[in-house]
Coordinates of C-alpha atoms in Angstrom, one line a residue:
X1 CA 117.8 86.3 67.9
X2 CA 114.8 86.6 66.8
X3 CA 115.0 82.7 65.7
X4 CA 116.4 81.7 69.5
X5 CA 113.8 83.1 71.0
X6 CA 111.3 81.7 68.6
X7 CA 112.5 77.6 69.7
X8 CA 112.3 78.9 73.5
X9 CA 109.0 77.1 74.7
X10 CA 106.2 78.5 76.1
X11 CA 105.9 79.1 80.0
X12 CA 103.7 76.3 81.8
X13 CA 100.3 76.2 81.9
X14 CA 97.6 74.6 84.6
X15 CA 94.6 72.7 83.2
X16 CA 92.0 74.4 81.4
X17 CA 88.7 74.0 79.6
X18 CA 88.7 73.2 75.7
X19 CA 87.3 75.8 74.3
X20 CA 87.6 78.7 77.0
X21 CA 90.5 78.2 78.2
X22 CA 91.5 79.7 81.5
X23 CA 88.5 82.1 81.3
X24 CA 86.0 81.2 83.5
X25 CA 88.1 80.9 86.6
X26 CA 90.2 84.1 86.3
X27 CA 87.0 85.9 86.1
X28 CA 85.3 84.0 88.7
X29 CA 88.2 85.3 91.3
X30 CA 91.0 87.2 89.4
X31 CA 92.9 88.2 93.0
X32 CA 93.2 84.5 93.6
X33 CA 93.4 82.5 90.7
X34 CA 96.2 84.8 89.1
X35 CA 97.9 84.8 92.4
X36 CA 98.0 81.0 92.5
X37 CA 98.9 80.4 88.9
X38 CA 101.9 83.0 89.4
X39 CA 103.1 81.3 92.4
X40 CA 102.2 77.6 91.5
X41 CA 103.5 78.0 87.8
X42 CA 106.6 79.7 88.9
X43 CA 108.3 81.9 87.7
X44 CA 105.8 82.7 84.5
X45 CA 102.9 81.0 84.5
X46 CA 100.7 81.1 80.9
X47 CA 96.9 81.3 80.9
X48 CA 94.6 80.9 78.1
X49 CA 91.2 83.0 77.3
X50 CA 89.7 81.3 73.9
X51 CA 92.8 81.9 71.7
X52 CA 94.8 84.4 73.3
X53 CA 97.3 84.0 76.2
X54 CA 98.7 85.9 78.7
X55 CA 101.3 85.5 81.7
X56 CA 101.2 85.9 84.6
X57 CA 104.4 86.3 87.0
X58 CA 105.0 86.7 90.7
X59 CA 108.9 86.3 90.2
X60 CA 110.7 89.8 91.2
X61 CA 113.8 89.1 88.4
X62 CA 111.0 89.0 86.2
X63 CA 109.4 92.4 87.3
X64 CA 112.7 94.0 87.4
X65 CA 113.4 93.0 83.6
X66 CA 109.6 94.3 82.9
X67 CA 110.0 98.1 85.0
X68 CA 113.4 98.3 85.3
X69 CA 115.9 96.8 82.3
X70 CA 113.9 96.5 79.5
X71 CA 111.0 99.0 80.0
X72 CA 111.4 100.1 76.5
X73 CA 109.8 96.7 75.5
X74 CA 107.1 97.2 76.9
X75 CA 103.8 99.4 76.7
X76 CA 100.8 99.8 78.8
X77 CA 98.3 98.4 76.7
X78 CA 94.8 97.9 75.8
X79 CA 93.8 96.9 78.8
X80 CA 94.6 100.6 80.2
X81 CA 91.6 101.7 77.7
X82 CA 89.4 101.1 80.2
X83 CA 90.9 103.9 82.4
X84 CA 91.1 106.1 79.6
X85 CA 87.5 106.5 79.3
X86 CA 87.5 108.6 82.4
X87 CA 91.5 109.8 83.0
X88 CA 92.2 110.2 79.1
X89 CA 95.7 110.9 78.2
X90 CA 96.5 111.3 82.2
X91 CA 100.0 109.6 83.7
X92 CA 98.1 106.6 84.6
X93 CA 97.1 106.0 80.5
X94 CA 99.7 108.0 78.2
X95 CA 102.6 106.8 76.9
X96 CA 106.4 108.0 75.8
X97 CA 107.1 111.3 75.4
X98 CA 103.7 113.0 76.1
X99 CA 104.0 111.0 79.3
X100 CA 107.8 112.0 80.1
X101 CA 106.2 115.4 79.1
X102 CA 103.6 115.5 81.7
X103 CA 105.9 113.8 84.3
X104 CA 107.7 116.8 84.1
X105 CA 105.4 118.8 84.5
X106 CA 103.2 117.3 87.1
X107 CA 106.4 116.6 89.3
X108 CA 106.7 119.8 91.7
X109 CA 103.3 119.4 93.2
X110 CA 104.5 115.8 94.8
X111 CA 107.7 117.7 96.0
X112 CA 108.8 117.1 99.8
X113 CA 108.2 121.2 100.1
X114 CA 104.8 120.9 99.0
X115 CA 103.9 117.9 100.1
X116 CA 104.9 119.4 103.8
X117 CA 102.2 122.0 102.7
X118 CA 99.5 119.6 102.3
X119 CA 99.9 117.4 105.8
X120 CA 97.9 120.9 107.2
X121 CA 94.7 120.1 105.3
X122 CA 95.1 116.2 105.6
X123 CA 95.2 116.8 109.0
X124 CA 91.8 119.5 109.1
X125 CA 90.0 117.1 106.5
X126 CA 90.9 114.2 109.5
X127 CA 89.2 116.0 112.4
X128 CA 86.0 117.2 110.2
X129 CA 85.4 113.2 109.8
X130 CA 86.5 113.4 113.7
X131 CA 84.0 115.8 114.8
X132 CA 81.3 113.8 112.2
X133 CA 82.1 110.9 114.2
X134 CA 81.1 112.0 117.9
X135 CA 77.2 112.1 116.3
X136 CA 77.2 108.4 115.5
X137 CA 75.5 105.7 117.6
X138 CA 78.5 104.0 119.2
X139 CA 76.1 100.7 119.1
X140 CA 75.6 100.9 115.4
X141 CA 78.0 99.6 112.9
X142 CA 79.2 102.2 110.1
X143 CA 80.9 101.1 106.5
X144 CA 84.5 102.2 106.9
X145 CA 85.1 101.5 103.3
X146 CA 82.6 104.6 103.2
X147 CA 83.9 106.8 105.4
X148 CA 87.6 106.8 104.1
X149 CA 86.1 107.4 100.9
X150 CA 84.9 110.1 102.0
X151 CA 87.5 111.7 103.7
X152 CA 90.1 111.2 100.9
X153 CA 87.7 112.3 98.0
X154 CA 87.2 115.5 100.5
X155 CA 91.3 115.9 100.6
X156 CA 91.5 115.0 96.9
X157 CA 89.2 118.0 96.3
X158 CA 91.1 120.5 98.7
X159 CA 94.4 119.2 97.6
X160 CA 93.4 119.8 93.3
X161 CA 91.4 122.8 93.2
X162 CA 90.5 124.3 96.9
X163 CA 86.9 123.2 97.2
X164 CA 85.3 121.2 99.5
X165 CA 83.8 118.7 96.7
X166 CA 81.1 118.0 100.0
X167 CA 79.1 120.9 99.4
X168 CA 75.8 119.8 99.3
X169 CA 74.8 121.3 95.4
X170 CA 78.4 118.9 94.5
X171 CA 77.2 116.3 92.2
X172 CA 81.2 115.3 92.4
X173 CA 81.5 112.6 94.8
X174 CA 78.2 110.4 93.9
X175 CA 79.6 110.7 90.6
X176 CA 83.1 109.7 91.1
X177 CA 82.2 106.6 92.6
X178 CA 79.6 105.5 90.5
X179 CA 81.9 105.8 87.5
X180 CA 84.6 104.2 89.6
X181 CA 82.0 101.5 90.1
X182 CA 81.5 101.1 85.9
X183 CA 84.9 100.9 85.2
X184 CA 85.6 98.5 87.4
X185 CA 82.4 96.1 86.4
X186 CA 84.1 96.9 82.7
X187 CA 87.2 95.5 83.6
X188 CA 85.8 92.1 84.2
X189 CA 82.9 92.2 81.9
X190 CA 82.7 89.3 79.3
X191 CA 81.9 89.9 76.1
X192 CA 82.7 93.6 76.8
X193 CA 80.1 95.3 74.9
X194 CA 81.6 98.8 72.9
X195 CA 81.2 102.0 74.7
X196 CA 78.8 103.3 72.0
X197 CA 75.8 101.1 72.4
X198 CA 73.0 102.6 73.8
X199 CA 73.1 100.1 76.9
X200 CA 71.5 101.9 80.1
X201 CA 74.7 101.6 82.0
X202 CA 76.3 103.3 79.0
X203 CA 74.1 106.0 79.0
X204 CA 74.5 106.5 82.8
X205 CA 77.9 106.8 83.0
X206 CA 78.1 108.9 79.9
X207 CA 75.8 111.4 81.9
X208 CA 78.1 110.7 85.0
X209 CA 81.2 111.9 82.8
X210 CA 79.8 114.7 81.1
X211 CA 78.7 116.5 84.7
X212 CA 82.0 115.6 85.8
X213 CA 83.8 117.4 82.9
X214 CA 81.2 120.1 83.1
X215 CA 82.2 121.1 86.9
X216 CA 86.2 120.3 86.4
X217 CA 86.3 122.3 83.1
X218 CA 84.2 125.2 84.9
X219 CA 87.2 125.2 88.1
X220 CA 89.6 125.6 85.4
X221 CA 88.4 128.2 83.1
X222 CA 87.7 129.6 86.3
X223 CA 90.6 130.0 87.8
X224 CA 92.8 131.1 84.4
X225 CA 90.1 134.2 84.3
X226 CA 91.4 134.7 88.1
X227 CA 87.9 134.6 89.3
X228 CA 89.1 132.1 92.2
X229 CA 93.1 131.6 93.5
X230 CA 94.5 128.9 95.4
X231 CA 97.8 127.2 96.3
X232 CA 96.6 123.7 95.0
X233 CA 97.9 121.5 92.4
X234 CA 95.3 123.0 89.9
X235 CA 97.2 126.3 90.3
X236 CA 100.4 124.3 89.6
X237 CA 99.4 123.0 86.8
X238 CA 98.7 126.3 85.1
X239 CA 101.9 127.4 85.5
X240 CA 104.2 124.6 85.1
X241 CA 106.3 124.8 82.3
X242 CA 108.6 121.9 80.6
X243 CA 112.2 122.9 81.1
X244 CA 113.1 121.3 77.7
X245 CA 110.1 122.5 75.5
X246 CA 109.0 125.2 77.2
X247 CA 105.3 123.8 76.6
X248 CA 102.4 123.9 79.3
X249 CA 99.8 121.9 79.6
X250 CA 96.2 123.3 77.9
X251 CA 92.8 122.6 79.3
X252 CA 92.4 119.2 78.3
X253 CA 95.8 118.2 79.3
X254 CA 94.8 119.6 83.2
X255 CA 91.2 117.9 82.8
X256 CA 93.1 114.3 82.5
X257 CA 95.1 114.8 85.5
X258 CA 92.7 116.1 87.7
X259 CA 90.7 112.9 86.7
X260 CA 93.4 110.8 87.0
X261 CA 94.2 112.2 90.5
X262 CA 90.3 111.5 91.2
X263 CA 90.7 107.8 90.1
X264 CA 94.0 107.1 91.3
X265 CA 94.2 109.3 94.3
X266 CA 91.1 108.8 96.4
X267 CA 90.0 105.2 96.1
X268 CA 93.6 103.7 96.6
X269 CA 94.2 105.6 99.6
X270 CA 91.0 104.7 101.1
X271 CA 91.3 101.3 100.8
X272 CA 94.7 101.3 102.4
X273 CA 93.1 102.8 104.7
X274 CA 90.0 100.6 105.6
X275 CA 92.2 97.5 105.7
X276 CA 94.5 99.1 108.3
X277 CA 92.0 100.6 110.5
X278 CA 91.1 96.6 110.8
X279 CA 94.3 95.4 111.2
X280 CA 94.8 97.3 113.7
X281 CA 91.8 96.5 115.4
X282 CA 92.3 92.9 114.9
X283 CA 96.0 92.9 117.3
X284 CA 96.4 94.4 120.1
X285 CA 99.9 94.2 120.4
X286 CA 100.3 96.3 117.5
X287 CA 97.3 98.9 118.6
X288 CA 99.2 99.6 121.5
X289 CA 102.3 100.3 120.1
X290 CA 100.6 102.5 117.7
X291 CA 99.3 104.2 120.9
X292 CA 102.3 104.5 122.5
X293 CA 103.6 106.2 119.6
X294 CA 100.8 109.1 119.7
X295 CA 100.8 109.8 122.7
X296 CA 104.8 109.8 123.0
X297 CA 105.2 111.8 120.1
X298 CA 101.5 114.1 120.1
X299 CA 100.7 113.7 123.9
X300 CA 97.6 115.5 124.8
X301 CA 98.3 118.3 121.9
X302 CA 96.3 118.6 118.2
X303 CA 98.3 116.9 115.5
X304 CA 100.2 118.9 113.8
X305 CA 102.7 118.4 110.8
X306 CA 105.8 118.4 112.3
X307 CA 104.5 115.3 114.6
X308 CA 103.3 113.7 111.1
X309 CA 106.8 113.2 109.7
X310 CA 108.2 111.7 113.2
X311 CA 105.4 108.6 113.2
X312 CA 107.6 106.0 112.4
X313 CA 105.6 103.0 113.4
X314 CA 102.6 104.3 112.1
X315 CA 104.2 104.5 108.6
X316 CA 105.5 101.2 109.2
X317 CA 101.9 99.7 110.4
X318 CA 100.7 101.1 107.0
X319 CA 103.3 100.1 104.9
X320 CA 102.7 96.3 106.2
X321 CA 98.8 96.6 105.6
X322 CA 100.0 97.7 102.0
X323 CA 102.0 94.2 102.0
X324 CA 98.8 92.5 102.8
X325 CA 96.5 94.2 101.0
X326 CA 98.0 96.0 98.3
X327 CA 95.1 98.5 96.7
X328 CA 96.1 97.8 93.3
X329 CA 96.8 93.5 92.8
X330 CA 98.3 93.7 89.2
X331 CA 99.9 95.4 86.9
X332 CA 99.5 94.8 83.0
X333 CA 101.6 95.1 80.3
X334 CA 101.9 94.6 76.8
X335 CA 105.1 93.5 74.6
X336 CA 105.7 95.4 71.6
X337 CA 108.6 92.5 70.4
X338 CA 108.8 88.9 71.7
X339 CA 111.5 88.3 74.2
X340 CA 113.1 85.6 76.7
X341 CA 112.0 85.5 79.4
X342 CA 113.5 83.1 82.3
X343 CA 114.5 80.7 79.1
X344 CA 110.8 80.9 78.2
X345 CA 109.1 82.8 75.0
X346 CA 106.7 85.4 75.1
X347 CA 105.4 86.4 71.6
X348 CA 104.8 90.0 70.4
X349 CA 102.0 91.3 72.0
X350 CA 101.5 89.0 74.4
X351 CA 99.9 90.6 77.7
X352 CA 102.0 90.1 80.8
X353 CA 100.6 90.5 84.4
X354 CA 102.6 91.2 87.6
X355 CA 101.2 89.9 90.6
X356 CA 101.6 92.4 93.4
X357 CA 99.8 89.8 95.7
X358 CA 101.5 86.9 94.8
X359 CA 105.1 88.6 95.3
X360 CA 104.0 90.6 98.6
X361 CA 102.6 86.8 99.9
X362 CA 105.4 85.0 98.3
X363 CA 107.4 82.6 100.9
X364 CA 110.4 83.5 98.7
X365 CA 110.7 86.4 99.9
X366 CA 108.9 86.7 103.0
X367 CA 109.5 85.1 106.6
X368 CA 106.0 84.0 107.2
X369 CA 104.2 85.9 105.1
X370 CA 100.8 86.0 106.1
X371 CA 101.5 87.4 109.4
X372 CA 101.0 91.0 109.8
X373 CA 104.1 92.6 111.0
X374 CA 105.2 96.4 110.8
X375 CA 108.7 95.7 112.5
X376 CA 109.5 94.2 108.3
X377 CA 109.7 97.7 107.5
X378 CA 111.5 99.2 111.1
X379 CA 114.9 101.1 110.3
X380 CA 117.1 98.0 110.7
X381 CA 114.8 96.0 108.6
X382 CA 114.2 97.8 105.8
X383 CA 117.2 97.5 103.8
X384 CA 116.6 93.7 103.9
X385 CA 113.9 93.5 101.4
X386 CA 114.6 93.0 98.2
X387 CA 114.3 95.4 95.4
X388 CA 111.0 94.6 93.6
X389 CA 109.4 92.2 96.6
X390 CA 107.8 95.4 97.6
X391 CA 105.7 97.2 95.2
X392 CA 102.2 98.7 96.7
X393 CA 102.8 101.5 94.5
X394 CA 104.6 100.0 91.3
X395 CA 108.6 100.2 90.5
X396 CA 110.9 101.9 88.1
X397 CA 110.6 105.0 86.1
X398 CA 106.1 104.5 85.9
X399 CA 105.9 104.1 89.8
X400 CA 102.9 106.0 91.4
X401 CA 103.9 110.3 91.6
X402 CA 101.6 110.2 94.8
X403 CA 103.2 107.6 96.4
X404 CA 104.4 109.7 99.1
X405 CA 100.9 112.1 99.2
X406 CA 99.5 109.2 99.7
X407 CA 101.3 107.9 102.8
X408 CA 101.1 111.1 104.3
X409 CA 97.5 111.6 104.0
X410 CA 97.0 108.1 105.6
X411 CA 99.7 108.6 108.4
X412 CA 97.7 112.1 109.6
X413 CA 94.0 110.0 109.0
X414 CA 95.3 107.5 111.7
X415 CA 97.4 110.3 113.8
X416 CA 93.8 112.4 114.5
X417 CA 91.5 109.1 114.2
X418 CA 93.6 106.8 116.2
X419 CA 93.8 108.5 119.3
X420 CA 90.0 109.5 119.9
X421 CA 88.3 106.3 118.9
X422 CA 88.9 102.5 118.9
X423 CA 87.2 100.5 115.9
X424 CA 85.6 97.5 115.5
X425 CA 84.4 95.3 113.3
X426 CA 80.7 93.8 113.3
X427 CA 80.7 90.5 115.1
X428 CA 81.4 87.6 112.8
X429 CA 82.3 89.6 110.3
X430 CA 85.7 88.1 108.0
X431 CA 86.4 90.3 105.3
X432 CA 87.7 89.5 101.8
X433 CA 89.3 91.4 99.5
X434 CA 87.1 92.2 95.8
X435 CA 89.3 92.4 93.2
X436 CA 88.3 95.4 90.6
X437 CA 90.9 98.1 89.1
X438 CA 91.6 98.6 92.4
X439 CA 91.0 96.5 95.3
X440 CA 88.5 96.9 97.7
X441 CA 86.6 94.9 101.0
X442 CA 83.2 93.1 100.9
X443 CA 80.4 95.2 102.5
X444 CA 82.3 98.0 103.1
X445 CA 84.1 97.3 105.9
X446 CA 81.1 97.3 108.6
X447 CA 82.9 98.5 112.5
X448 CA 81.5 100.1 115.2
X449 CA 83.2 103.7 116.2
X450 CA 83.6 103.7 119.9
X451 CA 85.1 106.7 121.2
X452 CA 88.1 106.1 123.7
X453 CA 87.4 107.4 127.1
X454 CA 91.2 108.5 128.0
X455 CA 94.1 109.1 126.2

């Protein structure tokens, strides 16, 4: 079998610099360059970074091979070491049996019954933001990215350990944001200096991480000692026992999962909400149907959890927004053994990138892929979507554990804010996606927040 693989050709490659290969092009615009390569050199493209090759695909057959049928031949790889600087050995970064144990222990926190209990928190936090918006000057634009980050980080604090992270004395929000900013920059740094080097940015990161660790361990220890109580994810993590081994999470395990929730749970949702609000503002027909659904389901009542489950068109809007602007634009995996993929040879140890962005915008899988059309996800159409063609939360056994949490959180935010406010972008503003570990938006999405005069 190995000799057969060795006789296969390598995937095709675009023109490159004789020494650096495709490094400069990739670092200059990683999102669009990787997506273009994945589409233009379908089904697999080979890129060269000096002496090292990586492979990019936007083929859902390849994605299914990576995430469904041959998962044992892939591991997360060296790229995830950057995330482990803050997430430790949490669900995003861990591997093998330890990951399986952590997934089993964390899973009950994201069951339907538990999520229903969190929906009221989603709603209450959204109303808090709506009250803050009451004080804004409607003729001054605001960074919607910052507004959504505040909302989703507040929700994370309340659902994780029943605390408002925006207490005046809290250093958590700025530290979380600064750490993520540091990791995003480091992800595309070339060269990437060892974290142990005493550079100013490394020292600042170490101080921010220490403050976060001190806060999180203090919260964990106070809960263990009975000083605090809460019906939250922290309590679940403390009480969870693995049915197969009888093991429980220790302090460090819990700390890593909390940091993982910070990393994966607030930035991705805030980015998705930011793009969703922009897309609603640009499509009057969609906005009209969105408001009609809110009025029909909620009327003039206060938003309640039972309303959220009924807002099907609102959910479709969010799903379509994440198709066009996925919060994570590629998923990296590293090969354990050489393999045949679509008739091409991928050598042992190869880094393979699945371009979510390119798959979501591929005319091979979507009609008019650049068009914003929430009806793609209507009950009559959703079964027409090919498996692997829509993967904002990943695919297979390592699909994001918090996908339903995120959707209910976003629906709740739109239900509360959409009934009270209309958002309009700053004149002449054209948003651009900023690629990093999670995508973001240029200038923070400046928009005017204007109160709707009548429901």
